[in-house]
CSV table of C-alpha atoms in Angstrom, one decimal:
chain,number,residue,atom,x,y,z
A,1,UNK,CA,12.1,14.9,-24.9
A,2,UNK,CA,13.0,12.1,-22.5
A,3,UNK,CA,10.2,9.6,-22.0
A,4,UNK,CA,8.6,10.0,-18.6
A,5,UNK,CA,8.6,6.8,-16.4
A,6,UNK,CA,5.3,5.0,-16.2
A,7,UNK,CA,4.1,5.2,-12.6
A,8,UNK,CA,2.7,2.1,-10.7
A,9,UNK,CA,-0.9,1.6,-11.7
A,10,UNK,CA,-2.1,2.4,-8.1
A,11,UNK,CA,-0.6,5.9,-8.4
A,12,UNK,CA,-2.0,6.4,-11.9
A,13,UNK,CA,-5.5,5.2,-10.7
A,14,UNK,CA,-5.4,7.3,-7.6
A,15,UNK,CA,-4.6,10.4,-9.6
A,16,UNK,CA,-7.1,10.1,-12.3
A,17,UNK,CA,-10.1,8.2,-10.9
A,18,UNK,CA,-12.1,11.2,-9.7
A,19,UNK,CA,-11.6,13.4,-12.8
A,20,UNK,CA,-12.4,10.4,-15.1
A,21,UNK,CA,-15.5,9.6,-13.1
A,22,UNK,CA,-16.6,13.3,-13.3
A,23,UNK,CA,-16.0,13.2,-17.0
A,24,UNK,CA,-18.1,10.1,-17.5
A,25,UNK,CA,-20.9,11.5,-15.3
A,26,UNK,CA,-21.1,14.5,-17.6
A,27,UNK,CA,-21.2,12.3,-20.7
A,28,UNK,CA,-23.4,9.5,-19.4
A,29,UNK,CA,-25.2,10.5,-16.3
A,30,UNK,CA,-26.3,7.4,-14.3
A,31,UNK,CA,-24.5,5.0,-16.6
A,32,UNK,CA,-21.2,6.3,-15.5
A,33,UNK,CA,-20.4,3.6,-13.0
A,34,UNK,CA,-20.1,0.7,-15.4
A,35,UNK,CA,-18.3,2.9,-17.9
A,36,UNK,CA,-15.8,3.9,-15.1
A,37,UNK,CA,-15.0,0.2,-14.4
A,38,UNK,CA,-14.7,-0.6,-18.1
A,39,UNK,CA,-12.4,2.5,-18.7
A,40,UNK,CA,-9.9,1.4,-16.0
A,41,UNK,CA,-10.0,-2.2,-17.0
A,42,UNK,CA,-9.1,-1.2,-20.6
A,43,UNK,CA,-6.4,1.0,-19.2
A,44,UNK,CA,-5.0,-1.9,-17.2
A,45,UNK,CA,-5.0,-4.1,-20.3
A,46,UNK,CA,-3.1,-1.5,-22.3
A,47,UNK,CA,-0.8,-0.4,-19.4
A,48,UNK,CA,2.1,-2.8,-20.1
A,49,UNK,CA,2.4,-1.5,-23.7
A,50,UNK,CA,2.7,2.2,-22.6
A,51,UNK,CA,6.2,3.6,-23.3
A,52,UNK,CA,5.8,7.1,-22.0
A,53,UNK,CA,4.1,8.5,-18.9
A,54,UNK,CA,3.8,12.0,-20.2
A,55,UNK,CA,0.3,12.2,-21.5
A,56,UNK,CA,-1.5,9.8,-19.2
A,57,UNK,CA,-4.3,12.1,-18.4
A,58,UNK,CA,-5.2,12.6,-22.1
A,59,UNK,CA,-4.7,8.9,-22.7
A,60,UNK,CA,-7.2,7.8,-20.0
A,61,UNK,CA,-9.7,10.5,-20.9
A,62,UNK,CA,-9.6,9.3,-24.5
A,63,UNK,CA,-10.3,5.7,-23.3
A,64,UNK,CA,-13.1,7.0,-21.2
A,65,UNK,CA,-14.6,8.9,-24.1
A,66,UNK,CA,-14.3,5.8,-26.3
A,67,UNK,CA,-16.1,3.8,-23.6
A,68,UNK,CA,-18.8,6.4,-23.3
A,69,UNK,CA,-19.4,6.2,-27.1
A,70,UNK,CA,-19.6,2.4,-27.0
A,71,UNK,CA,-21.9,2.6,-24.0
A,72,UNK,CA,-24.4,5.0,-25.6
A,73,UNK,CA,-24.4,3.0,-28.8
A,74,UNK,CA,-25.1,-0.1,-26.8
A,75,UNK,CA,-27.9,1.3,-24.7
A,76,UNK,CA,-29.2,3.8,-27.2
A,77,UNK,CA,-31.1,5.9,-27.6
A,78,UNK,CA,-33.2,7.0,-24.7
A,79,UNK,CA,-32.3,7.9,-21.2
A,80,UNK,CA,-28.6,7.6,-21.6
A,81,UNK,CA,-27.9,11.2,-22.1
A,82,UNK,CA,-30.3,13.3,-20.2
A,83,UNK,CA,-28.5,16.6,-20.9
A,84,UNK,CA,-28.5,16.0,-24.7
A,85,UNK,CA,-32.0,15.7,-26.0
A,86,UNK,CA,-31.7,12.8,-28.4
A,87,UNK,CA,-34.7,12.1,-30.5
A,88,UNK,CA,-35.0,9.1,-32.7
A,89,UNK,CA,-31.6,9.1,-34.3
A,90,UNK,CA,-28.3,8.0,-32.9
A,91,UNK,CA,-26.7,10.6,-30.7
A,92,UNK,CA,-24.1,12.6,-32.7
A,93,UNK,CA,-21.1,11.3,-30.8
A,94,UNK,CA,-22.0,7.8,-31.7
A,95,UNK,CA,-21.8,8.8,-35.4
A,96,UNK,CA,-18.6,10.6,-34.8
A,97,UNK,CA,-17.0,7.6,-33.1
A,98,UNK,CA,-16.1,5.4,-36.2
A,99,UNK,CA,-15.5,8.5,-38.4
A,100,UNK,CA,-12.7,9.7,-36.2
A,101,UNK,CA,-11.2,6.3,-35.7
A,102,UNK,CA,-7.9,7.1,-37.4
A,103,UNK,CA,-7.2,10.5,-35.9
A,104,UNK,CA,-4.4,10.9,-33.5
A,105,UNK,CA,-5.8,10.2,-30.0
A,106,UNK,CA,-5.8,13.8,-28.7
A,107,UNK,CA,-7.4,15.2,-31.8
A,108,UNK,CA,-9.9,12.5,-31.9
A,109,UNK,CA,-10.9,13.0,-28.3
A,110,UNK,CA,-11.1,16.8,-28.9
A,111,UNK,CA,-13.3,16.4,-32.0
A,112,UNK,CA,-15.6,13.9,-30.3
A,113,UNK,CA,-15.9,16.0,-27.1
A,114,UNK,CA,-16.5,19.2,-29.0
A,115,UNK,CA,-18.9,18.1,-31.8
A,116,UNK,CA,-20.3,14.9,-30.3
A,117,UNK,CA,-20.8,15.8,-26.7
A,118,UNK,CA,-20.9,19.6,-27.2
A,119,UNK,CA,-18.5,20.3,-24.4
A,120,UNK,CA,-17.0,23.8,-24.2
A,121,UNK,CA,-13.3,24.2,-24.8
A,122,UNK,CA,-12.4,24.7,-21.2
A,123,UNK,CA,-13.9,21.3,-20.3
A,124,UNK,CA,-12.2,19.7,-23.2
A,125,UNK,CA,-9.0,21.3,-22.0
A,126,UNK,CA,-9.6,19.7,-18.6
A,127,UNK,CA,-10.3,16.3,-20.2
A,128,UNK,CA,-7.1,16.4,-22.2
A,129,UNK,CA,-5.0,17.9,-19.5
A,130,UNK,CA,-4.0,20.7,-21.7
A,131,UNK,CA,-4.6,24.4,-22.1
A,132,UNK,CA,-7.8,25.8,-23.7
A,133,UNK,CA,-5.7,27.0,-26.6
A,134,UNK,CA,-4.3,23.5,-27.1
A,135,UNK,CA,-7.8,22.1,-27.0
A,136,UNK,CA,-9.0,24.5,-29.6
A,137,UNK,CA,-6.0,23.6,-31.8
A,138,UNK,CA,-6.4,19.9,-31.4
A,139,UNK,CA,-10.1,20.2,-32.4
A,140,UNK,CA,-9.4,22.3,-35.4
A,141,UNK,CA,-6.5,20.3,-36.7
A,142,UNK,CA,-8.7,17.2,-36.2
A,143,UNK,CA,-11.5,18.7,-38.2
A,144,UNK,CA,-9.0,19.8,-40.9
A,145,UNK,CA,-7.7,16.2,-41.1
A,146,UNK,CA,-11.2,14.8,-41.4
A,147,UNK,CA,-12.0,17.3,-44.2
A,148,UNK,CA,-8.9,16.4,-46.1
A,149,UNK,CA,-9.7,12.7,-45.7
A,150,UNK,CA,-13.2,13.2,-47.0
A,151,UNK,CA,-11.8,14.9,-50.1
A,152,UNK,CA,-9.5,12.0,-50.7
A,153,UNK,CA,-12.2,9.4,-50.6
B,1,UNK,CA,-16.0,17.5,-8.0
B,2,UNK,CA,-18.0,14.2,-8.4
B,3,UNK,CA,-15.9,11.6,-6.8
B,4,UNK,CA,-15.8,7.8,-7.0
B,5,UNK,CA,-17.8,6.2,-4.2
B,6,UNK,CA,-15.9,3.6,-2.0
B,7,UNK,CA,-18.3,0.9,-3.3
B,8,UNK,CA,-17.4,1.7,-6.9
B,9,UNK,CA,-13.7,1.9,-6.0
B,10,UNK,CA,-13.8,-1.5,-4.3
B,11,UNK,CA,-15.8,-3.0,-7.2
B,12,UNK,CA,-13.2,-1.9,-9.7
B,13,UNK,CA,-10.3,-3.2,-7.6
B,14,UNK,CA,-12.0,-6.6,-7.3
B,15,UNK,CA,-12.8,-6.7,-11.0
B,16,UNK,CA,-9.1,-5.9,-11.9
B,17,UNK,CA,-7.9,-8.8,-9.8
B,18,UNK,CA,-10.7,-11.1,-11.0
B,19,UNK,CA,-9.7,-10.4,-14.6
B,20,UNK,CA,-6.2,-11.5,-13.9
B,21,UNK,CA,-4.8,-8.1,-15.0
B,22,UNK,CA,-2.6,-7.4,-12.0
B,23,UNK,CA,1.1,-8.0,-11.6
B,24,UNK,CA,0.7,-7.6,-7.8
B,25,UNK,CA,-2.4,-7.2,-5.7
B,26,UNK,CA,-1.6,-5.8,-2.2
B,27,UNK,CA,-3.4,-4.9,1.0
B,28,UNK,CA,-2.5,-3.8,4.4
B,29,UNK,CA,-3.0,-6.5,7.1
B,30,UNK,CA,-3.4,-5.7,10.8
B,31,UNK,CA,-1.3,-7.7,13.1
B,32,UNK,CA,0.1,-7.6,16.7
B,33,UNK,CA,3.4,-6.5,15.1
B,34,UNK,CA,1.7,-3.5,13.5
B,35,UNK,CA,0.4,-3.1,10.0
B,36,UNK,CA,1.9,-5.4,7.4
B,37,UNK,CA,2.1,-4.6,3.7
B,38,UNK,CA,1.2,-7.9,2.0
B,39,UNK,CA,1.5,-8.5,-1.8
B,40,UNK,CA,0.5,-11.4,-3.9
B,41,UNK,CA,1.4,-12.1,-7.6
B,42,UNK,CA,-0.2,-14.8,-9.8
B,43,UNK,CA,2.5,-17.1,-8.6
B,44,UNK,CA,2.0,-16.5,-4.9
B,45,UNK,CA,3.0,-14.4,-1.9
B,46,UNK,CA,5.7,-12.0,-3.1
B,47,UNK,CA,6.0,-9.5,-0.2
B,48,UNK,CA,5.4,-9.0,3.5
B,49,UNK,CA,6.8,-5.7,4.7
B,50,UNK,CA,6.9,-3.7,7.9
B,51,UNK,CA,7.5,-0.6,5.9
B,52,UNK,CA,4.9,2.0,7.0
B,53,UNK,CA,4.8,4.0,3.8
B,54,UNK,CA,2.9,1.9,1.1
B,55,UNK,CA,4.2,4.1,-1.7
B,56,UNK,CA,7.8,2.8,-1.0
B,57,UNK,CA,6.6,-0.8,-1.4
B,58,UNK,CA,4.4,0.0,-4.4
B,59,UNK,CA,7.4,1.5,-6.3
B,60,UNK,CA,9.6,-1.4,-5.3
B,61,UNK,CA,7.0,-4.0,-6.5
B,62,UNK,CA,6.5,-2.1,-9.8
B,63,UNK,CA,10.2,-2.2,-10.5
B,64,UNK,CA,10.5,-5.9,-9.6
B,65,UNK,CA,7.2,-7.4,-10.9
B,66,UNK,CA,5.7,-5.0,-13.3
B,67,UNK,CA,3.8,-1.7,-13.2
B,68,UNK,CA,0.3,-3.1,-12.6
B,69,UNK,CA,0.4,-3.0,-8.8
B,70,UNK,CA,-3.0,-2.3,-7.3
B,71,UNK,CA,-4.6,-2.5,-3.8
B,72,UNK,CA,-7.1,-5.3,-3.9
B,73,UNK,CA,-8.3,-7.2,-0.9
B,74,UNK,CA,-9.5,-10.5,-2.1
B,75,UNK,CA,-6.3,-12.0,-3.6
B,76,UNK,CA,-4.6,-11.2,-0.2
B,77,UNK,CA,-7.3,-13.0,1.8
B,78,UNK,CA,-5.7,-16.4,2.1
B,79,UNK,CA,-2.5,-14.9,3.4
B,80,UNK,CA,-4.4,-12.6,5.7
B,81,UNK,CA,-6.4,-15.5,7.1
B,82,UNK,CA,-3.3,-17.6,7.7
B,83,UNK,CA,-1.4,-14.7,9.3
B,84,UNK,CA,-4.4,-14.1,11.7
B,85,UNK,CA,-4.4,-17.8,12.7
B,86,UNK,CA,-0.7,-17.7,13.2
B,87,UNK,CA,-0.8,-14.7,15.5
B,88,UNK,CA,-3.8,-16.2,17.3
B,89,UNK,CA,-1.6,-19.3,18.1
B,90,UNK,CA,-3.7,-21.5,15.9
B,91,UNK,CA,-1.3,-22.1,13.0
B,92,UNK,CA,2.2,-23.4,13.0
B,93,UNK,CA,2.8,-23.9,9.3
B,94,UNK,CA,1.9,-21.6,6.4
B,95,UNK,CA,0.3,-23.2,3.5
B,96,UNK,CA,0.9,-20.5,0.9
B,97,UNK,CA,2.8,-20.4,-2.5
B,98,UNK,CA,5.7,-18.0,-2.4
B,99,UNK,CA,6.9,-16.1,-5.4
B,100,UNK,CA,10.7,-16.0,-5.1
B,101,UNK,CA,11.4,-15.1,-8.7
B,102,UNK,CA,13.6,-12.1,-7.7
B,103,UNK,CA,15.9,-14.2,-5.6
B,104,UNK,CA,18.9,-15.7,-7.4
B,105,UNK,CA,21.0,-18.8,-6.9
B,106,UNK,CA,22.4,-18.9,-3.4
B,107,UNK,CA,19.8,-16.4,-2.1
B,108,UNK,CA,17.0,-18.6,-3.3
B,109,UNK,CA,18.6,-21.8,-2.0
B,110,UNK,CA,18.9,-20.2,1.4
B,111,UNK,CA,15.3,-18.9,1.4
B,112,UNK,CA,14.1,-22.4,0.5
B,113,UNK,CA,16.1,-24.0,3.3
B,114,UNK,CA,14.8,-21.3,5.7
B,115,UNK,CA,11.3,-22.4,4.9
B,116,UNK,CA,12.1,-25.8,6.5
B,117,UNK,CA,13.0,-24.4,9.9
B,118,UNK,CA,10.1,-25.4,12.0
B,119,UNK,CA,7.8,-23.4,14.3
B,120,UNK,CA,9.2,-22.9,17.8
B,121,UNK,CA,12.8,-23.8,16.8
B,122,UNK,CA,15.8,-21.7,16.0
B,123,UNK,CA,18.9,-22.2,13.8
B,124,UNK,CA,22.0,-20.2,13.2
B,125,UNK,CA,23.3,-18.2,10.2
B,126,UNK,CA,26.2,-20.6,9.8
B,127,UNK,CA,24.0,-23.7,10.0
B,128,UNK,CA,21.6,-22.3,7.4
B,129,UNK,CA,24.6,-21.4,5.2
B,130,UNK,CA,25.9,-25.0,5.5
B,131,UNK,CA,22.5,-26.5,4.6
B,132,UNK,CA,22.3,-24.3,1.5
B,133,UNK,CA,25.7,-25.6,0.5
B,134,UNK,CA,28.2,-22.9,1.6
B,135,UNK,CA,29.2,-23.5,5.2
B,136,UNK,CA,31.4,-20.4,5.3
B,137,UNK,CA,28.7,-18.0,4.0
B,138,UNK,CA,27.2,-17.1,7.4
B,139,UNK,CA,27.6,-13.4,6.6
B,140,UNK,CA,26.0,-13.6,3.2
B,141,UNK,CA,23.1,-15.5,4.9
B,142,UNK,CA,22.7,-12.5,7.3
B,143,UNK,CA,22.3,-10.2,4.3
B,144,UNK,CA,19.8,-12.6,2.7
B,145,UNK,CA,17.8,-12.7,5.9
B,146,UNK,CA,17.8,-8.9,6.0
B,147,UNK,CA,16.3,-8.8,2.6
B,148,UNK,CA,13.9,-11.6,3.0
B,149,UNK,CA,10.9,-10.7,0.8
B,150,UNK,CA,8.3,-12.5,2.9
B,151,UNK,CA,9.3,-12.4,6.6
B,152,UNK,CA,7.1,-14.4,9.1
B,153,UNK,CA,6.1,-16.8,6.4
B,154,UNK,CA,9.7,-17.5,5.5
B,155,UNK,CA,10.8,-17.5,9.2
B,156,UNK,CA,14.0,-15.5,9.3
B,157,UNK,CA,13.1,-14.6,12.9
B,158,UNK,CA,14.1,-18.2,13.7
B,159,UNK,CA,17.7,-17.5,12.7
B,160,UNK,CA,20.1,-16.3,15.4
B,161,UNK,CA,23.8,-16.0,16.1
B,162,UNK,CA,26.0,-18.9,17.1
B,163,UNK,CA,26.4,-17.4,20.5
B,164,UNK,CA,22.7,-17.3,21.1
B,165,UNK,CA,22.3,-13.5,20.5
B,166,UNK,CA,19.4,-12.4,18.3
B,167,UNK,CA,21.7,-10.4,16.1
B,168,UNK,CA,19.3,-8.4,13.9
B,169,UNK,CA,15.9,-8.2,12.2
B,170,UNK,CA,14.7,-6.1,9.2
B,171,UNK,CA,11.6,-5.3,11.2
B,172,UNK,CA,13.5,-4.4,14.3
B,173,UNK,CA,14.8,-6.7,17.1
B,174,UNK,CA,11.6,-6.0,19.2
B,175,UNK,CA,9.5,-7.8,16.5
B,176,UNK,CA,12.0,-10.7,16.3
B,177,UNK,CA,11.6,-11.2,20.1
B,178,UNK,CA,7.8,-10.9,19.8
B,179,UNK,CA,7.7,-13.6,17.2
B,180,UNK,CA,10.0,-16.0,19.1
B,181,UNK,CA,8.0,-15.4,22.2
B,182,UNK,CA,4.8,-16.2,20.4
B,183,UNK,CA,6.3,-19.5,19.2
B,184,UNK,CA,7.6,-20.3,22.7
B,185,UNK,CA,11.2,-20.3,21.5
B,186,UNK,CA,12.1,-17.4,23.8
B,187,UNK,CA,11.1,-17.4,27.4
B,188,UNK,CA,9.8,-14.2,29.0
């Protein structure tokens, strides 16, 4: 497939800022504002290296998810995630973060959202900008890959 | 859906500029000539446009300067302030760096000569061509004026025909007249 032209950052930001913010609110609650700024600053830093504008939504949601993981690890453990009752241990997505480091971005985001944040597939699909089926597939192939890797090591 | 508050939006736009991550920061500046689209790169002012659809300018800037084009007020403030002063009759010279990296050779030489035409005076296309080293290139100078990236600050409104006619202006002749009237170069 032909690569899709990278849009000016203003258009990219205008298109994705609200869904990304909603995503971060779901993951972080009140901490979403700082994470929002950090997400788009990271996106700005990486923007000149982008070669294809096709999966920008999945790309920025992956960054946002990564930022949310960092954020909860930093401010752990209490208060950060009101909807996920976290007791004394690290929240599960913080554990999943480094484990999934080498997965392809889409699979990584899918695995972290499913098993770390406990999001249903329709919300993961929204986050990745894909269908529910594709979200299911990305999650299961991510899990398969992790399993294979844990056998190897 | 949960949406981004105007405060958070403004905060991100300011942080992006502050971190030096933008190829061009732009804003819309109110003026007696209508809204001006004003863009600033790290090297200086790179666009002033009368174009009313920002998306057209944003695309053009992304092609010329890089894809990281974002509306952000603060980097544009010095230009905004000086334009306000100019339109209020309190400023005759702009003290702003200008980014002419997209202009080449003769085009750049002409724009640099243009910068020296003082407030309240006019010159001709031919005279400007001669100053830039090509006395016969009046027509080419006309084209260069038409594509002037930073009108008002680089005063292409001060360039008129040898017979005294105003000839043309990318922002429309009406605006050229307004600017010359403001400077007292045109009576009535």
